[in-house]
Short mmCIF file of C-alpha atoms and ligand atoms in Angstrom, two decimals:
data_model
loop_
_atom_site.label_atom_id
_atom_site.label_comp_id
_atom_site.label_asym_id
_atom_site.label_seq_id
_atom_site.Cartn_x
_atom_site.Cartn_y
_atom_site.Cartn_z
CA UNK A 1 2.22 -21.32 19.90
CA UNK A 2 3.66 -19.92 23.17
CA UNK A 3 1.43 -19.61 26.44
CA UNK A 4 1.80 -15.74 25.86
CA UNK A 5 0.41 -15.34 22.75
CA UNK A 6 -2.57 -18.17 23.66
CA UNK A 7 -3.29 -15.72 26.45
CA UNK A 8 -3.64 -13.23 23.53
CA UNK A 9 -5.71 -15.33 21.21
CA UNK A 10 -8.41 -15.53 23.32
CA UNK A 11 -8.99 -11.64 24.44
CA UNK A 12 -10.81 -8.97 22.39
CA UNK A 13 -13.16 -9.58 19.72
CA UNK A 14 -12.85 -7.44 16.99
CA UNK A 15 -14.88 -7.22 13.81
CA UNK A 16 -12.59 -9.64 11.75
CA UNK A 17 -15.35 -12.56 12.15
CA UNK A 18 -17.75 -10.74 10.81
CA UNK A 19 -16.32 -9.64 7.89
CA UNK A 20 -19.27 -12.02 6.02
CA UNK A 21 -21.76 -9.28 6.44
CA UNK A 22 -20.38 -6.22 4.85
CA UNK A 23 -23.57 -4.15 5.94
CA UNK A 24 -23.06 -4.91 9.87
CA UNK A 25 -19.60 -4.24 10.00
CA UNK A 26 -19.07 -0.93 10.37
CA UNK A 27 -17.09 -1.11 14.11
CA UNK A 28 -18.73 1.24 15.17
CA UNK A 29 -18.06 4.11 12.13
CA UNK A 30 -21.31 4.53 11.20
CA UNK A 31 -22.27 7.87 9.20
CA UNK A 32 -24.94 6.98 7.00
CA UNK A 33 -23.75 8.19 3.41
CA UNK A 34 -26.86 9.51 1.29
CA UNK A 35 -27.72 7.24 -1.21
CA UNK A 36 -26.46 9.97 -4.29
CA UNK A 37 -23.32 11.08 -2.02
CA UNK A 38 -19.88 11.37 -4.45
CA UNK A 39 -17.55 8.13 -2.88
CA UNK A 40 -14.02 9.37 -3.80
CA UNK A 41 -12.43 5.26 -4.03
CA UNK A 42 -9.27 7.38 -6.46
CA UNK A 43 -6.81 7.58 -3.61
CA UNK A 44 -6.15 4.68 -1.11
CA UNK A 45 -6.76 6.23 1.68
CA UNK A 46 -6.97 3.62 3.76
CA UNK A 47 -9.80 3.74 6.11
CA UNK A 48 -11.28 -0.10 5.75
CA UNK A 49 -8.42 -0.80 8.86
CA UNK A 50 -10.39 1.80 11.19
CA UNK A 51 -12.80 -1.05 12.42
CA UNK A 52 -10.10 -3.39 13.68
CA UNK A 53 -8.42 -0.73 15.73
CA UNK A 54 -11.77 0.77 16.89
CA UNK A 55 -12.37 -2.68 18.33
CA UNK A 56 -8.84 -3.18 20.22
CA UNK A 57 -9.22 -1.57 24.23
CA UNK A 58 -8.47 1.98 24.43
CA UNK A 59 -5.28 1.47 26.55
CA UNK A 60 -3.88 -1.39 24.26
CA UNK A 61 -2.81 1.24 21.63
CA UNK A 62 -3.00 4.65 22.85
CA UNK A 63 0.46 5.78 23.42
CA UNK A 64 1.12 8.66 25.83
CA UNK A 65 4.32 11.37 25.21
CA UNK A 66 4.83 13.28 28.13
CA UNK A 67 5.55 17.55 27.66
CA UNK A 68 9.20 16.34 28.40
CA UNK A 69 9.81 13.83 26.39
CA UNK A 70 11.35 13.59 22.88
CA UNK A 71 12.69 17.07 22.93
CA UNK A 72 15.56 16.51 20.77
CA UNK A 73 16.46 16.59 17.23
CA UNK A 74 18.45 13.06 18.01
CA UNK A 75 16.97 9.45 18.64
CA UNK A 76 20.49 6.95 18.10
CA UNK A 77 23.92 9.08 17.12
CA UNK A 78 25.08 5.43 16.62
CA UNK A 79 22.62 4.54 14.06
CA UNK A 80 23.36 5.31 9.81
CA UNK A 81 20.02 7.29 10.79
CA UNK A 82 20.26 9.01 13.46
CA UNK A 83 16.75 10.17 14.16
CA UNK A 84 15.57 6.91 14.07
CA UNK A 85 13.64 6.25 17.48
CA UNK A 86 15.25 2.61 18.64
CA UNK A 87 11.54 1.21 19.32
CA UNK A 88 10.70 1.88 15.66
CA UNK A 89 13.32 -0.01 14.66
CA UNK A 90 13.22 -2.75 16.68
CA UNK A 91 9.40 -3.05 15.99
CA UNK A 92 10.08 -2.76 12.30
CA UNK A 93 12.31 -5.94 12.79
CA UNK A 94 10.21 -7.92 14.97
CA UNK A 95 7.24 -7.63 11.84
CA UNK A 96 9.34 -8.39 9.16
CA UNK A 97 10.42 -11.12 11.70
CA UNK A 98 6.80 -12.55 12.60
CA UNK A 99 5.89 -12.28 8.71
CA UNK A 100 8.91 -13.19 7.00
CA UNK A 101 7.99 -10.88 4.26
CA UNK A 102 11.88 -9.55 4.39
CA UNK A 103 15.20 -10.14 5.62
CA UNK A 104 16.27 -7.24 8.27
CA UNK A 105 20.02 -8.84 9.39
CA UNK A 106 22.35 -7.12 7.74
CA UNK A 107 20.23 -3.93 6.84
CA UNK A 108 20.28 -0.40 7.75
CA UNK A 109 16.87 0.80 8.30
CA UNK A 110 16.12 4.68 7.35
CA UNK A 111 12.37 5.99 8.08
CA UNK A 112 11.27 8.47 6.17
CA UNK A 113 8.17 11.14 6.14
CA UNK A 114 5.70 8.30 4.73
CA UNK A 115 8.04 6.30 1.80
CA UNK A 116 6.95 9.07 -0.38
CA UNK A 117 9.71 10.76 1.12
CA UNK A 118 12.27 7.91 1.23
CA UNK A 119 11.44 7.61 -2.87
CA UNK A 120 12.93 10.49 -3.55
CA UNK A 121 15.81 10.25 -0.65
CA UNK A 122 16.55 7.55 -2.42
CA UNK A 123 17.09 8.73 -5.65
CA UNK A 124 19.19 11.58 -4.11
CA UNK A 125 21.27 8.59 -2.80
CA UNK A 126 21.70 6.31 -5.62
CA UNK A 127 22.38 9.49 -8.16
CA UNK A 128 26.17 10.58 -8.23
CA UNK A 129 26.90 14.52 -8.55
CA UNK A 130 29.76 14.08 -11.04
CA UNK A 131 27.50 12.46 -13.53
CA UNK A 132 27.33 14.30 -16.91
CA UNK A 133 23.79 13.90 -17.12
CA UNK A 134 20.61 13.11 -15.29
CA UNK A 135 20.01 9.70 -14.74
CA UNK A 136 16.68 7.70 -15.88
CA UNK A 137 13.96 6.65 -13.74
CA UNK A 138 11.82 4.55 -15.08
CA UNK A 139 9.10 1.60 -13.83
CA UNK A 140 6.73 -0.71 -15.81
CA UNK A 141 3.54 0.54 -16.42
CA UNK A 142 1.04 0.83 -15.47
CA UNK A 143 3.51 2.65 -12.75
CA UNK A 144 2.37 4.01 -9.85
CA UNK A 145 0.96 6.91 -10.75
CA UNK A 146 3.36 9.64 -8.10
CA UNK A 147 6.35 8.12 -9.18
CA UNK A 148 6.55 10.53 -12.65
CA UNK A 149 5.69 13.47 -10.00
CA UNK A 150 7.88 12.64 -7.43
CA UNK A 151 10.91 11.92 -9.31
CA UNK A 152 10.55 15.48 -12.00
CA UNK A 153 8.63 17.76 -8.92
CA UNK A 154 12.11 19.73 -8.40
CA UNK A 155 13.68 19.64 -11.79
CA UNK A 156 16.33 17.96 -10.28
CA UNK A 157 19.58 18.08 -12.07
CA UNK A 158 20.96 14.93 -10.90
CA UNK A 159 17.50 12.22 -11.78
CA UNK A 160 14.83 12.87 -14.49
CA UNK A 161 11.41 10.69 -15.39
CA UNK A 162 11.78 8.34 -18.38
CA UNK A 163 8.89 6.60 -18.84
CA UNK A 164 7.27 2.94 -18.97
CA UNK A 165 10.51 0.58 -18.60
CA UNK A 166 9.19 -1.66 -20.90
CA UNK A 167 10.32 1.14 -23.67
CA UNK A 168 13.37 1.84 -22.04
CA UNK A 169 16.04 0.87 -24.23
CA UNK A 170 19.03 3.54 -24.20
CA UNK A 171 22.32 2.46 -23.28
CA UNK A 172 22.28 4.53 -20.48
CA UNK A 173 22.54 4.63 -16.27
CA UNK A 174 18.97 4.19 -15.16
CA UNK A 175 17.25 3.57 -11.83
CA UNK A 176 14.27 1.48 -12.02
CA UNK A 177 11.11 1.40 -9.43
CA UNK A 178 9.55 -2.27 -8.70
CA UNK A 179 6.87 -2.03 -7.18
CA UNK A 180 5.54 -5.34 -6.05
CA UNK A 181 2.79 -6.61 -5.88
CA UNK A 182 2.29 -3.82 -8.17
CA UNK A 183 0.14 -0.72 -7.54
CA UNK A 184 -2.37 -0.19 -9.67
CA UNK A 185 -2.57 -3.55 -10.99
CA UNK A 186 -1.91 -5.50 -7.88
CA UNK A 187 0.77 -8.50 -9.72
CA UNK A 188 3.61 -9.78 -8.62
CA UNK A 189 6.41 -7.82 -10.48
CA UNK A 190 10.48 -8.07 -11.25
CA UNK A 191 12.76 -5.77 -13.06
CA UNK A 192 12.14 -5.31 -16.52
CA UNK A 193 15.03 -3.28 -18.04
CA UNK A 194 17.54 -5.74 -19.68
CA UNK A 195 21.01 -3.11 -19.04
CA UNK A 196 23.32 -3.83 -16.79
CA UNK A 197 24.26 -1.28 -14.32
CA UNK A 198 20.88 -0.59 -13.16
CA UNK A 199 19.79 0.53 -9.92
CA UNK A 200 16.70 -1.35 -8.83
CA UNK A 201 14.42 0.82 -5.87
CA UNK A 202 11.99 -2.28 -4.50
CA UNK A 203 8.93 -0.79 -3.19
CA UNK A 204 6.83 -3.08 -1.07
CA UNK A 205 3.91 -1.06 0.18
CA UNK A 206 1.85 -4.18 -0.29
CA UNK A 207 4.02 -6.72 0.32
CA UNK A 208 2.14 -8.17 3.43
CA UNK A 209 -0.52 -11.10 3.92
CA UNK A 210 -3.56 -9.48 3.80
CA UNK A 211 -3.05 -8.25 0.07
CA UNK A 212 -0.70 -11.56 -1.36
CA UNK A 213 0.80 -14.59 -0.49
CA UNK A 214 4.11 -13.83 1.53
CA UNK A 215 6.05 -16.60 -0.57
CA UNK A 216 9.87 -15.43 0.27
CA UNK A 217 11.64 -13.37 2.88
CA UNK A 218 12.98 -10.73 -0.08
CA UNK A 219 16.67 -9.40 0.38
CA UNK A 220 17.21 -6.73 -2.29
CA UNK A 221 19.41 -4.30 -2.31
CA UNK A 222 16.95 -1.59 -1.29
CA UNK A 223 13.47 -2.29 -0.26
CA UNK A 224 10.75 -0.09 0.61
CA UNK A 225 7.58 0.26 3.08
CA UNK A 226 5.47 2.04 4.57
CA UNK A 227 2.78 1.74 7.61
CA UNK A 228 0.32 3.83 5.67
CA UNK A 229 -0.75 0.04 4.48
CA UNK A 230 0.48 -2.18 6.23
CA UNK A 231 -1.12 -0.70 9.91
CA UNK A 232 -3.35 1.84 7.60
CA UNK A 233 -2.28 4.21 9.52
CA UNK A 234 -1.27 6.78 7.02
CA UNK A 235 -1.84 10.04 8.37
CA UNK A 236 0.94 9.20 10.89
CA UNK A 237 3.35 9.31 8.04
CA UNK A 238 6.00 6.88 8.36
CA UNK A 239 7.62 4.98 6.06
CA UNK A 240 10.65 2.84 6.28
CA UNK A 241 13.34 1.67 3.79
CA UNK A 242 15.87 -1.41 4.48
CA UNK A 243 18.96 -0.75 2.81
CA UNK A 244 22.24 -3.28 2.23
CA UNK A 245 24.61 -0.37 1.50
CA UNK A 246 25.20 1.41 4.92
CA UNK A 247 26.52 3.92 2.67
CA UNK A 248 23.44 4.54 0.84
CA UNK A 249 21.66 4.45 3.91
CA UNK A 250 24.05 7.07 5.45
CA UNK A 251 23.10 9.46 2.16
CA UNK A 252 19.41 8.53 2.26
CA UNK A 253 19.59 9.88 5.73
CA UNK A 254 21.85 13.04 4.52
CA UNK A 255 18.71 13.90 2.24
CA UNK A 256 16.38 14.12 5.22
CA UNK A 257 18.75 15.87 7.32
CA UNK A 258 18.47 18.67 4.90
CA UNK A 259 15.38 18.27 3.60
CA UNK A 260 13.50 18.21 7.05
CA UNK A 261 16.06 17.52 9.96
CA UNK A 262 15.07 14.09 10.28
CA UNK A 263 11.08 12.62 10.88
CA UNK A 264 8.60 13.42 13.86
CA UNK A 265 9.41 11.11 17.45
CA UNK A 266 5.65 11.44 18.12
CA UNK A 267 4.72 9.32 14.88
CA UNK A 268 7.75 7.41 15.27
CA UNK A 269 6.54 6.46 18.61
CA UNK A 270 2.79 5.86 17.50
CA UNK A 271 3.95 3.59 14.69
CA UNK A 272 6.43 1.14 16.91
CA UNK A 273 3.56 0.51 19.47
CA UNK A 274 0.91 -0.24 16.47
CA UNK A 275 3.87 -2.61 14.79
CA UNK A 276 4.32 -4.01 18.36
CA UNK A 277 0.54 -4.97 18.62
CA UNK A 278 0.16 -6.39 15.26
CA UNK A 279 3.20 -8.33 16.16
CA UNK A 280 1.90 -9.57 19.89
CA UNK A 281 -0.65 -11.16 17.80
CA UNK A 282 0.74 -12.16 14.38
CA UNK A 283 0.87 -15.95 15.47
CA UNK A 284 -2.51 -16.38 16.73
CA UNK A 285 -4.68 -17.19 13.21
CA UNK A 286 -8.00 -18.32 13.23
CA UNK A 287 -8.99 -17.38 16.61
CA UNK A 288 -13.19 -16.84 16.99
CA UNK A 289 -12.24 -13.51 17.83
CA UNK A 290 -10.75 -12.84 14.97
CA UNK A 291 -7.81 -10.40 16.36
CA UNK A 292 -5.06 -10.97 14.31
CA UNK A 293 -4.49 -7.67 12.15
CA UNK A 294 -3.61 -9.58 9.08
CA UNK A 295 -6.20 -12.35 9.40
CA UNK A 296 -9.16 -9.62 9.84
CA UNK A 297 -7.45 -7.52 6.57
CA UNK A 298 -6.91 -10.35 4.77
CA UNK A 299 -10.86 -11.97 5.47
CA UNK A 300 -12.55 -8.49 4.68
CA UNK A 301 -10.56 -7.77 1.41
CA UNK A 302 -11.50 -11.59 0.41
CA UNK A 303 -14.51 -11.07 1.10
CA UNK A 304 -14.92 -7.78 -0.99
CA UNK A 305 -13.04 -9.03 -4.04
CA UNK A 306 -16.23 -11.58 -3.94
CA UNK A 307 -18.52 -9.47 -4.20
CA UNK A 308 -16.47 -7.12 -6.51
CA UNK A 309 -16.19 -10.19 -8.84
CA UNK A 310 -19.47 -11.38 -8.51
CA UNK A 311 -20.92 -8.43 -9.37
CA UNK A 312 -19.00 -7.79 -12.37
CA UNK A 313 -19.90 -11.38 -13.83
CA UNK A 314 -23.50 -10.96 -13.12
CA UNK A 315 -23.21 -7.15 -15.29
CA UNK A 316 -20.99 -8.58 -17.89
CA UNK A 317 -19.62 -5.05 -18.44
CA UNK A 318 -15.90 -4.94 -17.13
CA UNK A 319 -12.92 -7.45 -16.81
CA UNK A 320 -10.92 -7.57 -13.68
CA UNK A 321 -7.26 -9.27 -13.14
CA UNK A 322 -7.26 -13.11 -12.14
CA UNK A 323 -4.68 -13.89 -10.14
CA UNK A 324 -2.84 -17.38 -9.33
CA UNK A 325 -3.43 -19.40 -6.14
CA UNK A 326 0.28 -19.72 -4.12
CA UNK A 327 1.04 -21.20 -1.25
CA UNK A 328 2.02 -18.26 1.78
CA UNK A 329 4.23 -19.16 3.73
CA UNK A 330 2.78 -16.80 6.75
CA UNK A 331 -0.99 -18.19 6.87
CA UNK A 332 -0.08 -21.29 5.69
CA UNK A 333 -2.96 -21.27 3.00
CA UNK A 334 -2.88 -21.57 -0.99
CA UNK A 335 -4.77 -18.27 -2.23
CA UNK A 336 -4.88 -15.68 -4.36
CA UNK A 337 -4.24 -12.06 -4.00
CA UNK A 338 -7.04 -9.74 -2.51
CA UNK A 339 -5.07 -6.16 -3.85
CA UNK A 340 -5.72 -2.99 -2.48
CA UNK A 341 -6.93 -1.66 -5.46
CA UNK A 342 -9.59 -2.85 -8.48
CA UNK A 343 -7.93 -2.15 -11.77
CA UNK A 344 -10.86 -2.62 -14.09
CA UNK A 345 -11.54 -2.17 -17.36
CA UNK A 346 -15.19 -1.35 -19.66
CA UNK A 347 -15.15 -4.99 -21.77
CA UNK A 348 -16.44 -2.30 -24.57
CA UNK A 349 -13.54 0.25 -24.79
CA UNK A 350 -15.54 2.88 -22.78
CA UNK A 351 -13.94 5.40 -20.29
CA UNK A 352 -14.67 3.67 -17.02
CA UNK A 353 -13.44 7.10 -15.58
CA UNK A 354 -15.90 9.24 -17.23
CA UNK A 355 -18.63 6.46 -16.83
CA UNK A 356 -17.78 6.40 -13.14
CA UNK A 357 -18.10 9.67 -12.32
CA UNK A 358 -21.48 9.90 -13.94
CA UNK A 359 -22.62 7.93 -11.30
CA UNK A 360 -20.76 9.63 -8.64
CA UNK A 361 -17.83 7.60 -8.17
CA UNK A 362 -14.36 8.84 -8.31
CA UNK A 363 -11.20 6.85 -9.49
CA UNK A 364 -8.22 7.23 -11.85
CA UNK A 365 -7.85 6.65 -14.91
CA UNK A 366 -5.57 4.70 -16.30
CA UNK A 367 -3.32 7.33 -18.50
CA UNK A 368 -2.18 8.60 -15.31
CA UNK A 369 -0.50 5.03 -14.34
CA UNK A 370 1.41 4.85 -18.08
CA UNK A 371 -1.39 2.95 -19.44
CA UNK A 372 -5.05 2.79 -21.50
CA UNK A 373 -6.72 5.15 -20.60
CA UNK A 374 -9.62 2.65 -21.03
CA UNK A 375 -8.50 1.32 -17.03
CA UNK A 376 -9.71 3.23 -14.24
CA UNK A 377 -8.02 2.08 -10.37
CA UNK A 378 -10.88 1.58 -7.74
CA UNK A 379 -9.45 1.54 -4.31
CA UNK A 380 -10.52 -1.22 -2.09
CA UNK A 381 -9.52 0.32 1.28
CA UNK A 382 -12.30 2.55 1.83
CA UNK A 383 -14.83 2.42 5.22
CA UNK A 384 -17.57 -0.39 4.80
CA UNK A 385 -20.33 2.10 3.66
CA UNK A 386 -18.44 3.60 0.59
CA UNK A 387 -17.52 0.14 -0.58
CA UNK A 388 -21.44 -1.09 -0.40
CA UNK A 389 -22.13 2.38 -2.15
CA UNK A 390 -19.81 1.52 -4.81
CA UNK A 391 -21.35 -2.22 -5.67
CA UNK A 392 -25.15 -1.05 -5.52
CA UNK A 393 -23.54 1.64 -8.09
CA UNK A 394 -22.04 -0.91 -9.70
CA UNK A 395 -25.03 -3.38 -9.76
CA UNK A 396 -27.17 -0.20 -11.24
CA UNK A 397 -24.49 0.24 -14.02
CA UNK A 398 -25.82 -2.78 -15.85
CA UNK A 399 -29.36 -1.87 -15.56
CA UNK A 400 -29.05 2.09 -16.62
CA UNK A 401 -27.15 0.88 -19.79
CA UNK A 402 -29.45 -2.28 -20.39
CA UNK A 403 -32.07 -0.15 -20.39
CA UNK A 404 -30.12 2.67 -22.88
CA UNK A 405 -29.79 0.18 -24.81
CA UNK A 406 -26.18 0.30 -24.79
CA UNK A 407 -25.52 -2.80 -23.72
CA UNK A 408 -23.03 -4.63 -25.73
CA UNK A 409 -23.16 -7.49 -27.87
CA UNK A 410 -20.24 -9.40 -28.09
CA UNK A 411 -19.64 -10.12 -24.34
CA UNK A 412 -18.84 -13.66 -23.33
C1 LIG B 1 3.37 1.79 -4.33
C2 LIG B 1 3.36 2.91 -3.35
N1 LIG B 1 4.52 3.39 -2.92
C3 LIG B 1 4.57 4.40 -2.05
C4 LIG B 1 3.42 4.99 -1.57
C5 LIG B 1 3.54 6.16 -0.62
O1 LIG B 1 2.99 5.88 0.62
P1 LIG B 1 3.19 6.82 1.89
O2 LIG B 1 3.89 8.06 1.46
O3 LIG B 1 1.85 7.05 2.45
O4 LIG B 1 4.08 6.03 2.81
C6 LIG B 1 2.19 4.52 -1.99
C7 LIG B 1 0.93 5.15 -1.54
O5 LIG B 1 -0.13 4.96 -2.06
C8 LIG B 1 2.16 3.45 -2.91
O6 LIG B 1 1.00 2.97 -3.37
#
């Protein structure tokens, strides 16, 4: 470790240490849910990162923009995307650099409007307009559940939704999503189609340490992220895709042009000084104070999948994924995911969506990711108070239905 980032291991003190006691970590968002208050954990919104940053100085990432500054439509003519701001993309670099989550050498880098935006830029790109007929999109389910939405929203003529890819067996051109580790379901996933002449879209939302082992630098074709979880800061809106084919990358960037005239500087801007911070002090692990992003993500989704586990063996009522210890190659540990999302299932066969919601807790069910309807997706991101709210909930589950007498009898 270098003498600069020592300096920076031993400043600040955010909440990362204390991750242990769920109740006392708040950093500093306290607002006191009622006890019978609806917790909406059915989009990932995020919000679990808010007590890191709360705890970082107010100068260290407040970024200032001037009334003169970033007046134009262009960032770098040079660049296969041209309203790319140059800090973005050499922050984007340095992180994949510090984590070695994925190659950047060699890549074009396109940001997009969130990667919502850059999923169906690329399918603009990868789609040829003197095709007879629309080409297939497909990805294993259970899929992420906007992908359907995003790819039929316009009607396009050039790409239409086909379905689970595991069905997918037409002798056709098809494009196929990988999402990996896989949202809902949080595994490690590859292509499934067996054609040749796919096109394989890689999206890596949660592709960084403090949801899985980082066990390769990946180098596919076209890879996708976004800051909305990797920083959390999703209501900035930036995503960014690396791309091998600098002509891909050039009509990836042609789709925004139109669609939007490129993505805002001021998020740009915001986005490559958070990257920069995380990166200043991505080598520092294990610190007392606790101030490496990843570390304090990583140690307070750990420490929720305990008690998410523990209180689903002590209720006997639902089955959550295992998944395998691996050795990553950022931390240096052996250990298992901690996804951003529960995908959880009533041992019984009984809507865990409905059941939720009777006890005021929102998710999605599972027909909406390609799958059994009988799985409901819990998100795991939430602030500190929503996720307590969720276990007593939980916890209560088991004793409502004991005392129904619904309880059932052939659990293990
Ligand atoms: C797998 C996956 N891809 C893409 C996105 C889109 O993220 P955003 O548009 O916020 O960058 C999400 C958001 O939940 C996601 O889970």
């Amino acid at each position: 470790m270098g003498g600069t980032d020592q300096a920076r291991c031993t400043r600040r003190s955010p909440a990362a240490t204390n991750v242990g006691n769920s109740k006392e970590n708040n950093g500093g968002v306290t607002r006191n849910l009622p006890v019978d208050a609806v917790i909406n954990l059915d989009h990932g919104d995020p919000t679990m990162y808010e007590s890191y940053w709360r705890t970082l100085g107010d100068d260290e990432c407040t970024f200032v923009i001037k009334g003169y500054e970033s007046l134009s439509y262009f960032s770098n003519p040079k660049n296969p995307c041209w309203f790319l701001e140059p800090k973005l993309e050499e922050s984007i670099k340095s992180l994949h650099g510090a984590v070695g989550n994925a190659a950047t050498d060699g890549y074009s880098i396109v940001v997009g409007t969130g990667s919502s935006q850059l999923l169906q830029a690329v399918l603009y790109a990868v789609t040829s307009h003197d095709q007879p007929n629309q080409i297939n999109v497909v990805s294993a389910a259970p899929y992420y559940s906007s992908y359907p939405e995003i790819t039929d929203l316009v009607r396009s003529g050039l790409y239409k939704w086909a379905g689970d890819a595991h069905q997918f067996d037409k002798n056709e051109p098809y494009v196929e999503f990988v999402t990996s580790p896989n949202n809902p379901s949080g595994v490690i996933r590859g292509p499934v189609v067996n054609g040749g002449g796919g096109i394989l879209v890689h999206d890596l939302a949660y592709y960084w340490p403090q949801y899985t082992p980082i066990t390769s630098s990946l180098e596919f074709d076209i890879m996708l992220f976004t800051a909305s979880k990797c920083t959390g800061h999703a209501g900035s809106r930036i995503g960014w895709a690396l791309v091998k084919d600098k002509e891909v990358a050039k009509k990836m960037t042609k789709f925004m042009e139109v669609i939007t005239i490129g993505v805002s500087k001021e998020s740009q801007l915001r986005v490559a000084k958070i990257l920069q911070v995380i990166v200043d002090r991505c080598k520092c692990f294990g610190s007392p104070e606790g101030h490496n992003f990843f570390e304090f993500g990583k140690n307070l989704l750990t420490k929720r999948w305990e008690i998410l586990r523990e209180t689903v063996k002590q209720n006997k009522m639902f089955i959550l994924p295992k998944y395998p210890l691996q050795h990553c190659n950022y931390t240096g540990d052996v250990t298992q995911a901690h996804p951003a999302f529960a995908w959880i299932k009533c041992k019984d066969g009984t809507d865990c969506e409905k059941l939720f919601r009777n006890h005021n807790i929102l998710t999605r069910g599972g027909r909406k990711f390609g799958s059994d309807p009988g799985f409901v997706r819990v998100s795991m991101l939430g602030r500190e108070e929503e996720f307590n709210l969720f276990i007593d909930r939980l916890s209560m589950i088991q004793i409502f239905n004991k005392g129904d007498g619904h309880e059932n009898e052939n659990l293990d």
